[in-house]
Tab-separated table of C-alpha atoms in Angstrom:
chain	number	residue	atom	x	y	z
A	1	MET	CA	6.727	-29.022	3.908
A	2	GLN	CA	4.045	-28.196	6.450
A	3	SER	CA	0.818	-26.714	5.220
A	4	VAL	CA	1.243	-23.117	6.444
A	5	GLU	CA	4.554	-22.925	4.665
A	6	LYS	CA	2.947	-24.445	1.572
A	7	ALA	CA	0.144	-21.869	1.671
A	8	MET	CA	2.658	-19.040	1.798
A	9	THR	CA	4.636	-20.607	-1.037
A	10	VAL	CA	1.451	-20.692	-3.119
A	11	LEU	CA	0.772	-17.018	-2.353
A	12	SER	CA	4.408	-16.232	-3.165
A	13	ALA	CA	4.027	-17.844	-6.603
A	14	PHE	CA	2.673	-14.444	-7.697
A	15	HIS	CA	5.860	-12.549	-6.767
A	16	HIS	CA	7.353	-12.636	-10.238
A	17	ALA	CA	4.195	-13.254	-12.235
A	18	ASP	CA	3.242	-10.749	-14.887
A	19	GLY	CA	-0.412	-11.724	-15.062
A	20	PRO	CA	-2.925	-14.239	-13.682
A	21	LEU	CA	-1.445	-17.701	-13.055
A	22	THR	CA	-3.067	-20.989	-14.052
A	23	LEU	CA	-3.212	-23.899	-11.619
A	24	THR	CA	-0.275	-25.512	-13.427
A	25	GLN	CA	1.785	-22.323	-13.193
A	26	VAL	CA	1.052	-21.950	-9.472
A	27	ALA	CA	2.097	-25.573	-8.872
A	28	GLU	CA	5.313	-25.132	-10.883
A	29	ARG	CA	6.308	-21.863	-9.253
A	30	ALA	CA	5.460	-23.142	-5.765
A	31	GLY	CA	7.331	-26.392	-6.419
A	32	ILE	CA	4.438	-28.588	-5.342
A	33	ASP	CA	2.301	-31.062	-7.264
A	34	ARG	CA	-0.900	-30.086	-9.056
A	35	SER	CA	-3.307	-31.704	-6.631
A	36	ALA	CA	-1.619	-30.132	-3.599
A	37	ALA	CA	-1.729	-26.758	-5.390
A	38	GLN	CA	-5.408	-27.252	-6.158
A	39	ARG	CA	-6.287	-27.993	-2.530
A	40	MET	CA	-4.237	-25.035	-1.311
A	41	ILE	CA	-5.759	-22.644	-3.851
A	42	HIS	CA	-9.221	-23.811	-2.792
A	43	THR	CA	-8.491	-23.113	0.876
A	44	LEU	CA	-6.957	-19.711	0.129
A	45	ARG	CA	-9.885	-18.783	-2.151
A	46	VAL	CA	-12.431	-19.554	0.543
A	47	LEU	CA	-10.461	-17.280	2.885
A	48	GLY	CA	-10.208	-14.469	0.295
A	49	TYR	CA	-6.432	-14.576	-0.245
A	50	ILE	CA	-6.683	-15.813	-3.824
A	51	ARG	CA	-9.391	-15.064	-6.384
A	52	ARG	CA	-10.221	-16.153	-9.878
A	53	ASP	CA	-9.245	-13.726	-12.630
A	54	SER	CA	-12.370	-12.171	-14.167
A	55	ASP	CA	-11.588	-13.951	-17.448
A	56	GLY	CA	-11.735	-17.223	-15.539
A	57	ASN	CA	-8.424	-18.450	-16.943
A	58	GLY	CA	-6.303	-18.055	-13.901
A	59	PHE	CA	-5.841	-16.882	-10.366
A	60	LEU	CA	-4.838	-13.582	-8.792
A	61	PRO	CA	-4.006	-12.477	-5.233
A	62	GLY	CA	-7.187	-11.806	-3.212
A	63	ILE	CA	-8.431	-8.628	-1.573
A	64	ARG	CA	-7.973	-9.919	2.007
A	65	LEU	CA	-4.243	-9.330	1.563
A	66	LEU	CA	-4.913	-5.580	1.656
A	67	ASP	CA	-6.252	-5.880	5.215
A	68	HIS	CA	-2.866	-7.208	6.296
A	69	THR	CA	-1.128	-4.418	4.407
A	70	LEU	CA	-3.077	-1.919	6.460
A	71	ASP	CA	-2.173	-3.738	9.688
A	72	TYR	CA	1.505	-3.625	8.775
A	73	LEU	CA	1.437	0.052	7.896
A	74	ARG	CA	-0.756	1.373	10.680
A	75	LEU	CA	0.905	-0.676	13.464
A	76	ASP	CA	4.542	-0.156	12.479
A	77	PRO	CA	5.868	2.447	14.957
A	78	LEU	CA	8.263	3.841	12.341
A	79	VAL	CA	5.648	4.230	9.587
A	80	ARG	CA	3.269	5.808	12.084
A	81	LEU	CA	5.824	8.387	13.180
A	82	ALA	CA	7.209	8.989	9.702
A	83	THR	CA	3.945	9.675	7.876
A	84	PRO	CA	3.327	13.288	9.001
A	85	VAL	CA	7.049	14.074	8.824
A	86	LEU	CA	7.225	12.862	5.220
A	87	GLN	CA	4.102	14.810	4.321
A	88	GLU	CA	5.733	18.000	5.567
A	89	LEU	CA	8.919	17.105	3.710
A	90	ARG	CA	6.936	16.497	0.510
A	91	THR	CA	5.341	19.940	0.842
A	92	ALA	CA	8.754	21.536	1.426
A	93	VAL	CA	10.689	19.918	-1.433
A	94	ARG	CA	7.827	19.369	-3.944
A	95	GLU	CA	9.541	16.250	-5.265
A	96	ARG	CA	8.750	12.560	-4.821
A	97	VAL	CA	9.330	11.449	-1.237
A	98	ASP	CA	9.400	7.785	-0.166
A	99	LEU	CA	10.088	5.839	2.993
A	100	SER	CA	11.748	2.482	2.423
A	101	LEU	CA	12.432	-0.307	4.889
A	102	PHE	CA	15.727	-2.165	5.116
A	103	ASP	CA	15.607	-5.807	4.051
A	104	ASN	CA	19.313	-6.509	3.421
A	105	ALA	CA	19.852	-6.719	-0.342
A	106	ARG	CA	16.703	-4.736	-1.065
A	107	VAL	CA	14.745	-1.781	0.231
A	108	ILE	CA	10.928	-1.994	0.295
A	109	TYR	CA	8.789	1.105	-0.096
A	110	ALA	CA	6.257	1.561	2.705
A	111	ILE	CA	5.174	5.176	2.109
A	112	ARG	CA	5.011	6.854	-1.295
A	113	LEU	CA	4.179	10.506	-1.700
A	114	GLN	CA	3.936	11.102	-5.419
A	115	THR	CA	4.403	13.935	-7.776
A	116	LYS	CA	2.703	13.968	-11.140
A	117	ARG	CA	5.586	12.332	-13.014
A	118	GLN	CA	5.259	8.663	-12.206
A	119	THR	CA	5.409	5.251	-13.715
A	120	LEU	CA	3.061	2.561	-12.442
A	121	ASN	CA	5.421	0.556	-10.256
A	122	ALA	CA	6.969	3.697	-8.858
A	123	THR	CA	3.741	4.452	-7.009
A	124	LEU	CA	3.011	1.100	-5.390
A	125	VAL	CA	3.509	0.268	-1.750
A	126	GLY	CA	5.532	-2.937	-1.418
A	127	HIS	CA	7.691	-2.230	-4.462
A	128	SER	CA	11.311	-3.013	-3.715
A	129	VAL	CA	14.580	-1.953	-5.304
A	130	PRO	CA	18.102	-3.282	-4.704
A	131	SER	CA	20.148	-1.752	-1.900
A	132	PHE	CA	23.413	-1.785	-3.897
A	133	CYS	CA	22.363	0.957	-6.353
A	134	THR	CA	19.769	3.158	-4.625
A	135	SER	CA	20.147	6.249	-2.524
A	136	GLY	CA	18.211	4.677	0.343
A	137	GLY	CA	20.212	1.468	0.101
A	138	TRP	CA	23.538	3.338	0.204
A	139	ALA	CA	22.219	5.415	3.123
A	140	MET	CA	21.357	2.309	5.132
A	141	LEU	CA	24.470	0.326	4.143
A	142	SER	CA	26.628	3.281	5.234
A	143	ARG	CA	25.424	2.733	8.793
A	144	LEU	CA	26.428	-0.931	8.889
A	145	SER	CA	29.969	-2.095	9.489
A	146	PRO	CA	31.901	-2.002	6.176
A	147	ASP	CA	32.281	-5.803	6.373
A	148	ARG	CA	28.575	-6.393	6.651
A	149	ALA	CA	27.796	-3.824	3.944
A	150	ARG	CA	30.335	-5.453	1.620
A	151	ALA	CA	28.855	-8.896	2.272
A	152	ILE	CA	25.393	-7.622	1.271
A	153	VAL	CA	26.739	-5.907	-1.855
A	154	GLU	CA	28.737	-8.993	-2.854
A	155	ALA	CA	25.704	-11.240	-2.422
A	156	SER	CA	23.471	-8.902	-4.478
A	157	ASP	CA	22.292	-9.547	-8.021
A	158	ARG	CA	24.153	-6.560	-9.464
A	159	ARG	CA	22.641	-6.458	-12.927
A	160	PRO	CA	22.607	-2.830	-14.128
A	161	PHE	CA	19.290	-0.936	-14.514
A	162	THR	CA	20.796	1.814	-16.685
A	163	PRO	CA	24.145	2.284	-18.460
A	164	HIS	CA	25.167	4.334	-15.393
A	165	THR	CA	24.355	1.758	-12.701
A	166	ILE	CA	27.499	1.089	-10.678
A	167	THR	CA	27.984	-2.666	-10.372
A	168	ASP	CA	31.634	-3.011	-9.294
A	169	VAL	CA	31.832	-3.939	-5.603
A	170	ASP	CA	34.775	-1.629	-4.825
A	171	GLU	CA	33.142	1.292	-6.599
A	172	ILE	CA	29.907	0.691	-4.696
A	173	MET	CA	31.841	0.506	-1.415
A	174	ALA	CA	33.468	3.851	-2.300
A	175	ARG	CA	29.974	5.377	-2.753
A	176	ILE	CA	28.936	3.937	0.587
A	177	ALA	CA	32.051	5.392	2.248
A	178	GLN	CA	31.248	8.774	0.673
A	179	THR	CA	27.689	8.451	2.009
A	180	ARG	CA	29.047	7.693	5.478
A	181	ALA	CA	31.213	10.829	5.348
A	182	ASP	CA	28.446	13.083	3.983
A	183	GLY	CA	25.569	11.739	6.077
A	184	TYR	CA	23.420	11.333	2.949
A	185	ALA	CA	23.617	9.398	-0.317
A	186	LEU	CA	23.379	10.868	-3.790
A	187	ALA	CA	22.432	8.437	-6.584
A	188	ILE	CA	22.375	9.650	-10.171
A	189	SER	CA	20.739	7.590	-12.951
A	190	GLN	CA	21.204	4.377	-10.968
A	191	ILE	CA	17.703	2.899	-11.332
A	192	LEU	CA	16.223	5.281	-13.895
A	193	SER	CA	18.199	7.329	-16.398
A	194	GLY	CA	17.817	11.031	-15.661
A	195	GLU	CA	16.740	10.545	-12.060
A	196	ILE	CA	18.630	12.089	-9.171
A	197	ALA	CA	17.864	10.834	-5.681
A	198	ALA	CA	19.054	11.670	-2.207
A	199	GLY	CA	18.860	9.072	0.578
A	200	PHE	CA	18.900	9.585	4.345
A	201	PRO	CA	19.286	6.744	6.851
A	202	ILE	CA	16.915	6.222	9.770
A	203	MET	CA	18.243	4.377	12.811
A	204	ASP	CA	16.429	2.469	15.554
A	205	ALA	CA	17.134	2.823	19.282
A	206	ASN	CA	20.195	0.545	18.929
A	207	GLY	CA	21.665	2.751	16.208
A	208	ASP	CA	20.994	0.151	13.510
A	209	PRO	CA	19.694	1.354	10.128
A	210	VAL	CA	16.095	0.254	9.634
A	211	ALA	CA	14.727	2.586	7.000
A	212	ALA	CA	15.581	5.421	4.654
A	213	ILE	CA	13.970	8.513	3.241
A	214	HIS	CA	14.354	8.939	-0.524
A	215	ILE	CA	13.828	12.255	-2.303
A	216	ALA	CA	13.840	11.890	-6.071
A	217	GLY	CA	13.905	14.514	-8.807
A	218	SER	CA	14.730	14.861	-12.487
A	219	LEU	CA	18.061	15.900	-13.992
A	220	ALA	CA	15.982	17.785	-16.552
A	221	GLU	CA	15.041	20.182	-13.766
A	222	TRP	CA	17.974	20.066	-11.366
A	223	THR	CA	21.743	20.268	-11.447
A	224	PRO	CA	23.175	17.885	-8.835
A	225	ALA	CA	24.564	20.838	-6.851
A	226	ASP	CA	21.211	22.654	-6.772
A	227	PHE	CA	19.402	19.439	-5.867
A	228	VAL	CA	21.759	18.792	-2.946
A	229	GLN	CA	21.477	22.358	-1.703
A	230	ARG	CA	17.690	22.277	-1.908
A	231	VAL	CA	16.756	18.820	-0.579
A	232	VAL	CA	19.592	17.695	1.720
A	233	PRO	CA	18.921	20.020	4.691
A	234	PRO	CA	15.170	19.233	4.947
A	235	GLY	CA	15.844	15.533	4.216
A	236	GLN	CA	18.407	15.292	7.020
A	237	GLN	CA	16.097	17.103	9.396
A	238	ALA	CA	13.230	14.707	8.609
A	239	ALA	CA	15.461	11.636	9.057
A	240	ARG	CA	16.663	12.954	12.421
A	241	ALA	CA	13.070	13.584	13.518
A	242	ILE	CA	12.188	9.936	12.875
A	243	SER	CA	15.413	8.192	13.980
A	244	ARG	CA	15.387	6.320	17.305
A	245	PHE	CA	11.591	6.483	17.085
B	1	MET	CA	-9.690	-25.719	12.200
B	2	GLN	CA	-7.014	-26.641	9.696
B	3	SER	CA	-3.609	-25.058	10.015
B	4	VAL	CA	-3.726	-22.691	7.022
B	5	GLU	CA	-6.948	-21.227	8.326
B	6	LYS	CA	-5.400	-20.991	11.788
B	7	ALA	CA	-2.376	-19.165	10.402
B	8	MET	CA	-4.600	-16.625	8.681
B	9	THR	CA	-6.644	-16.204	11.859
B	10	VAL	CA	-3.425	-15.463	13.753
B	11	LEU	CA	-2.425	-12.876	11.131
B	12	SER	CA	-5.942	-11.421	11.284
B	13	ALA	CA	-5.617	-10.950	15.049
B	14	PHE	CA	-3.913	-7.650	14.185
B	15	HIS	CA	-6.926	-6.251	12.290
B	16	HIS	CA	-8.320	-4.288	15.216
B	17	ALA	CA	-5.179	-4.041	17.314
B	18	ASP	CA	-3.916	-0.610	18.207
B	19	GLY	CA	-0.361	-1.686	19.014
B	20	PRO	CA	1.849	-4.783	19.256
B	21	LEU	CA	0.034	-7.869	20.570
B	22	THR	CA	1.346	-10.232	23.223
B	23	LEU	CA	1.138	-13.991	22.756
B	24	THR	CA	-1.893	-14.078	25.069
B	25	GLN	CA	-3.637	-11.347	23.080
B	26	VAL	CA	-2.972	-13.122	19.782
B	27	ALA	CA	-4.389	-16.356	21.205
B	28	GLU	CA	-7.496	-14.593	22.559
B	29	ARG	CA	-8.203	-12.651	19.386
B	30	ALA	CA	-7.573	-15.684	17.183
B	31	GLY	CA	-9.738	-17.860	19.431
B	32	ILE	CA	-7.103	-20.571	19.799
B	33	ASP	CA	-5.171	-21.786	22.813
B	34	ARG	CA	-1.841	-20.335	23.874
B	35	SER	CA	0.328	-23.231	22.802
B	36	ALA	CA	-1.280	-23.383	19.347
B	37	ALA	CA	-0.794	-19.614	19.023
B	38	GLN	CA	2.848	-19.966	20.058
B	39	ARG	CA	3.547	-22.622	17.430
B	40	MET	CA	1.762	-20.616	14.748
B	41	ILE	CA	3.577	-17.399	15.634
B	42	HIS	CA	6.867	-19.288	15.474
B	43	THR	CA	6.104	-20.621	11.988
B	44	LEU	CA	4.940	-17.220	10.735
B	45	ARG	CA	7.991	-15.480	12.230
B	46	VAL	CA	10.380	-17.839	10.468
B	47	LEU	CA	8.583	-17.021	7.202
B	48	GLY	CA	8.676	-13.248	7.870
B	49	TYR	CA	4.922	-12.677	8.248
B	50	ILE	CA	5.156	-11.800	11.939
B	51	ARG	CA	7.989	-10.061	13.758
B	52	ARG	CA	8.802	-9.154	17.303
B	53	ASP	CA	8.161	-5.538	18.281
B	54	SER	CA	11.471	-3.719	18.818
B	55	ASP	CA	10.601	-3.338	22.514
B	56	GLY	CA	10.384	-7.119	22.706
B	57	ASN	CA	7.006	-7.064	24.449
B	58	GLY	CA	4.858	-8.174	21.610
B	59	PHE	CA	4.403	-9.073	17.980
B	60	LEU	CA	3.677	-7.064	14.846
B	61	PRO	CA	2.858	-7.995	11.239
B	62	GLY	CA	6.024	-8.839	9.264
B	63	ILE	CA	7.526	-7.198	6.225
B	64	ARG	CA	6.844	-10.169	3.891
B	65	LEU	CA	3.198	-9.063	3.835
B	66	LEU	CA	4.234	-6.047	1.750
B	67	ASP	CA	5.438	-8.363	-1.030
B	68	HIS	CA	1.904	-9.705	-1.327
B	69	THR	CA	0.506	-6.171	-1.298
B	70	LEU	CA	2.631	-5.416	-4.319
B	71	ASP	CA	1.449	-8.581	-6.074
B	72	TYR	CA	-2.171	-7.625	-5.470
B	73	LEU	CA	-1.721	-4.084	-6.718
B	74	ARG	CA	0.518	-4.708	-9.713
B	75	LEU	CA	-1.419	-7.757	-10.991
B	76	ASP	CA	-4.953	-6.438	-10.532
B	77	PRO	CA	-6.114	-5.487	-14.059
B	78	LEU	CA	-8.260	-2.659	-12.696
B	79	VAL	CA	-5.539	-1.098	-10.528
B	80	ARG	CA	-3.102	-1.407	-13.425
B	81	LEU	CA	-5.413	0.408	-15.816
B	82	ALA	CA	-6.616	2.945	-13.256
B	83	THR	CA	-3.236	4.180	-12.017
B	84	PRO	CA	-2.301	6.488	-14.924
B	85	VAL	CA	-5.918	7.642	-15.296
B	86	LEU	CA	-6.075	8.611	-11.628
B	87	GLN	CA	-2.750	10.390	-11.841
B	88	GLU	CA	-4.088	12.537	-14.675
B	89	LEU	CA	-7.276	13.141	-12.720
B	90	ARG	CA	-5.252	14.168	-9.656
B	91	THR	CA	-3.327	16.669	-11.767
B	92	ALA	CA	-6.578	18.040	-13.229
B	93	VAL	CA	-8.555	18.464	-10.005
B	94	ARG	CA	-5.690	19.076	-7.548
B	95	GLU	CA	-7.662	17.388	-4.776
B	96	ARG	CA	-7.276	13.998	-3.102
B	97	VAL	CA	-8.087	11.175	-5.496
B	98	ASP	CA	-8.563	7.549	-4.408
B	99	LEU	CA	-9.569	4.273	-5.999
B	100	SER	CA	-11.539	1.975	-3.732
B	101	LEU	CA	-12.588	-1.621	-4.299
B	102	PHE	CA	-16.063	-2.952	-3.548
B	103	ASP	CA	-16.265	-5.411	-0.663
B	104	ASN	CA	-20.016	-5.240	0.149
B	105	ALA	CA	-20.430	-3.311	3.391
B	106	ARG	CA	-17.066	-1.606	3.009
B	107	VAL	CA	-14.869	-0.063	0.348
B	108	ILE	CA	-11.112	-0.680	0.516
B	109	TYR	CA	-8.659	1.885	-0.787
B	110	ALA	CA	-6.184	0.470	-3.321
B	111	ILE	CA	-4.726	3.702	-4.753
B	112	ARG	CA	-4.276	6.942	-2.813
B	113	LEU	CA	-3.053	10.103	-4.448
B	114	GLN	CA	-2.599	12.599	-1.668
B	115	THR	CA	-2.683	16.306	-1.264
B	116	LYS	CA	-0.896	18.006	1.597
B	117	ARG	CA	-3.905	17.941	3.961
B	118	GLN	CA	-3.949	14.420	5.306
B	119	THR	CA	-4.412	12.444	8.437
B	120	LEU	CA	-2.419	9.263	8.933
B	121	ASN	CA	-5.026	6.650	8.100
B	122	ALA	CA	-6.266	8.644	5.165
B	123	THR	CA	-3.030	7.901	3.311
B	124	LEU	CA	-2.730	4.159	3.819
B	125	VAL	CA	-3.428	1.547	1.193
B	126	GLY	CA	-5.760	-1.103	2.613
B	127	HIS	CA	-7.740	1.383	4.701
B	128	SER	CA	-11.448	0.706	4.420
B	129	VAL	CA	-14.521	2.802	5.078
B	130	PRO	CA	-18.181	1.758	5.221
B	131	SER	CA	-20.162	1.712	1.983
B	132	PHE	CA	-23.330	3.133	3.590
B	133	CYS	CA	-21.921	6.633	4.178
B	134	THR	CA	-19.184	7.245	1.607
B	135	SER	CA	-19.309	8.711	-1.860
B	136	GLY	CA	-17.654	5.628	-3.354
B	137	GLY	CA	-19.962	3.307	-1.435
B	138	TRP	CA	-23.073	5.140	-2.637
B	139	ALA	CA	-21.664	5.134	-6.174
B	140	MET	CA	-21.185	1.365	-6.152
B	141	LEU	CA	-24.448	0.589	-4.317
B	142	SER	CA	-26.341	2.686	-6.899
B	143	ARG	CA	-25.327	0.165	-9.564
B	144	LEU	CA	-26.693	-2.842	-7.657
B	145	SER	CA	-30.376	-3.775	-7.601
B	146	PRO	CA	-32.165	-1.666	-4.929
B	147	ASP	CA	-32.926	-4.883	-3.028
B	148	ARG	CA	-29.322	-5.924	-2.842
B	149	ALA	CA	-28.179	-2.396	-1.948
B	150	ARG	CA	-30.788	-2.211	0.819
B	151	ALA	CA	-29.700	-5.584	2.201
B	152	ILE	CA	-26.093	-4.342	2.413
B	153	VAL	CA	-27.136	-1.068	4.067
B	154	GLU	CA	-29.384	-2.871	6.552
B	155	ALA	CA	-26.623	-5.292	7.502
B	156	SER	CA	-24.084	-2.465	7.985
B	157	ASP	CA	-22.858	-1.193	11.325
B	158	ARG	CA	-24.339	2.282	10.868
B	159	ARG	CA	-22.699	4.091	13.755
B	160	PRO	CA	-22.262	7.778	12.755
B	161	PHE	CA	-18.753	9.193	12.119
B	162	THR	CA	-19.888	12.826	12.397
B	163	PRO	CA	-23.115	14.543	13.537
B	164	HIS	CA	-24.006	14.680	9.822
B	165	THR	CA	-23.572	10.981	9.006
B	166	ILE	CA	-26.832	9.650	7.598
B	167	THR	CA	-27.715	6.410	9.400
B	168	ASP	CA	-31.399	5.936	8.585
B	169	VAL	CA	-31.844	3.167	6.001
B	170	ASP	CA	-34.553	4.973	3.997
B	171	GLU	CA	-32.576	8.202	3.926
B	172	ILE	CA	-29.490	6.315	2.751
B	173	MET	CA	-31.549	4.575	0.057
B	174	ALA	CA	-32.786	8.011	-1.065
B	175	ARG	CA	-29.163	9.159	-1.457
B	176	ILE	CA	-28.392	6.013	-3.419
B	177	ALA	CA	-31.400	6.657	-5.685
B	178	GLN	CA	-30.197	10.232	-6.201
B	179	THR	CA	-26.754	8.858	-7.048
B	180	ARG	CA	-28.304	6.475	-9.577
B	181	ALA	CA	-30.133	9.388	-11.235
B	182	ASP	CA	-27.103	11.717	-11.254
B	183	GLY	CA	-24.450	9.151	-12.210
B	184	TYR	CA	-22.250	10.279	-9.316
B	185	ALA	CA	-22.521	10.490	-5.518
B	186	LEU	CA	-22.005	13.576	-3.409
B	187	ALA	CA	-21.211	12.983	0.282
B	188	ILE	CA	-20.879	15.945	2.623
B	189	SER	CA	-19.385	15.581	6.116
B	190	GLN	CA	-20.241	11.882	6.210
B	191	ILE	CA	-16.906	10.480	7.401
B	192	LEU	CA	-15.085	13.686	8.280
B	193	SER	CA	-16.732	16.982	9.206
B	194	GLY	CA	-16.020	19.609	6.572
B	195	GLU	CA	-15.140	17.116	3.861
B	196	ILE	CA	-16.972	17.037	0.547
B	197	ALA	CA	-16.478	13.996	-1.668
B	198	ALA	CA	-17.695	12.916	-5.069
B	199	GLY	CA	-17.865	9.213	-5.978
B	200	PHE	CA	-17.982	7.598	-9.405
B	201	PRO	CA	-18.747	3.906	-9.965
B	202	ILE	CA	-16.549	1.622	-12.060
B	203	MET	CA	-18.154	-1.434	-13.628
B	204	ASP	CA	-16.656	-4.704	-14.832
B	205	ALA	CA	-17.456	-6.359	-18.168
B	206	ASN	CA	-20.722	-7.751	-16.712
B	207	GLY	CA	-21.845	-4.268	-15.673
B	208	ASP	CA	-21.367	-5.043	-11.977
B	209	PRO	CA	-19.821	-2.331	-9.772
B	210	VAL	CA	-16.335	-3.356	-8.664
B	211	ALA	CA	-14.652	-0.114	-7.697
B	212	ALA	CA	-15.126	3.611	-7.311
B	213	ILE	CA	-13.166	6.783	-7.780
B	214	HIS	CA	-13.368	9.235	-4.874
B	215	ILE	CA	-12.440	12.895	-5.172
B	216	ALA	CA	-12.349	14.668	-1.814
B	217	GLY	CA	-12.029	18.342	-0.962
B	218	SER	CA	-12.668	20.728	1.905
B	219	LEU	CA	-15.817	22.773	2.513
B	220	ALA	CA	-13.468	25.521	3.678
B	221	GLU	CA	-12.378	25.887	0.062
B	222	TRP	CA	-15.404	24.799	-1.974
B	223	THR	CA	-19.123	25.417	-2.107
B	224	PRO	CA	-20.882	22.156	-3.017
B	225	ALA	CA	-22.028	23.678	-6.336
B	226	ASP	CA	-18.508	24.784	-7.306
B	227	PHE	CA	-17.087	21.415	-6.251
B	228	VAL	CA	-19.602	19.548	-8.408
B	229	GLN	CA	-19.006	21.800	-11.396
B	230	ARG	CA	-15.239	21.446	-11.078
B	231	VAL	CA	-14.729	17.744	-10.277
B	232	VAL	CA	-17.732	15.849	-11.658
B	233	PRO	CA	-16.948	16.080	-15.392
B	234	PRO	CA	-13.311	14.894	-15.085
B	235	GLY	CA	-14.332	12.288	-12.475
B	236	GLN	CA	-17.000	10.839	-14.753
B	237	GLN	CA	-14.614	10.801	-17.679
B	238	ALA	CA	-11.981	8.930	-15.637
B	239	ALA	CA	-14.529	6.367	-14.387
B	240	ARG	CA	-15.708	5.764	-17.962
B	241	ALA	CA	-12.111	5.307	-19.123
B	242	ILE	CA	-11.577	2.526	-16.566
B	243	SER	CA	-14.983	0.803	-16.618
B	244	ARG	CA	-15.266	-2.577	-18.375
B	245	PHE	CA	-11.476	-2.734	-18.173
């Protein structure tokens, strides 16, 4: 393994961590030996990509990573164009509005415009959710060929998030077909019980789906019919304004 | 230069770019030769940290960077603790609320809770502003020794953002002293004309400033006295709730 790849593997050791990692944990998760991990951590610490936890017991990602986050977000032509459009949409619908980017089996949030009801992870840029059971995922999969969409769904880890999460491939494909017919996706209690979300696909100049707008509300406040009537027209308009950016 | 450092230099070539970079531009900005840049870009593309611009004329940061953003944000003990506190604060003051992290001459935004009045950069995680002329910067500098604060101010690029930006070192030090006495900073039209912002320092277990809360409003809607009366008590309370996390 060449050293750049090794460095990125060391940084990626934090992907499923739930706290600071010790040297041994970094080495194990990166699949490299302890002394290689130590040298790599040293190099990455000097550069600011890894830091010591304030308790001194382990390591955490370093602040320099946020500079690259900014580069990604401010240089991406889609994010640039979408930001003011999503802000207007957020003002119009007064519900949570997100932009997610297509990454096959998952969608990654790049813009998050919150409301006051939020859990921690639900507000973080970079958070990803599976494509197979989210409004944005269905929206994007509906714009792929059914064969390619099915291949992504079949290859997905389809563990349910709630008792209502649809995990059967044929049932998911039926939702995707419905999304294709409607032009938007409607996901109810798929990731979070009691959440209703509408998803709208965004296409690039080749007509390929690259992103989705998500609008999410609570079933405590909305019937599905009212939610659709209220958020689908402005959501579709926003997605059209950004598509083929 | 070893290859990990070179890889990070290539990624950092995008820090001041205002669009996709060509191979030649990456090489120039990274200070390496074209063939080294080409090999490094290839490696980073395979790993997902660089991608081709959709026009095919240049390169952009890759989506894998967002995974590391998430790691930074969700694992940082301060960000973790601050998120729900800032959400409550945002609900209470109904103005823009940010958490920024101390990085000497600059403060880097890690949490952004928007209102509807926003410009693009003002919503992006990873955006940084100078410490010498921001409410959060003054708040953090006020908790350093005056000598260390002065050294940071003196070493700063003190180009003004608005006609009101204070650039004189002694005048800035007077604002920092005022901030120390008051326990909060008040910055008027320093970064953006017509913006009023209050900053509150957050200390770690050693009493060192590590972050700040910013609350920002518009002079079109607030007199400075009303703004202070309205936002300072909840801002101070929030900063106390997070300090020594």
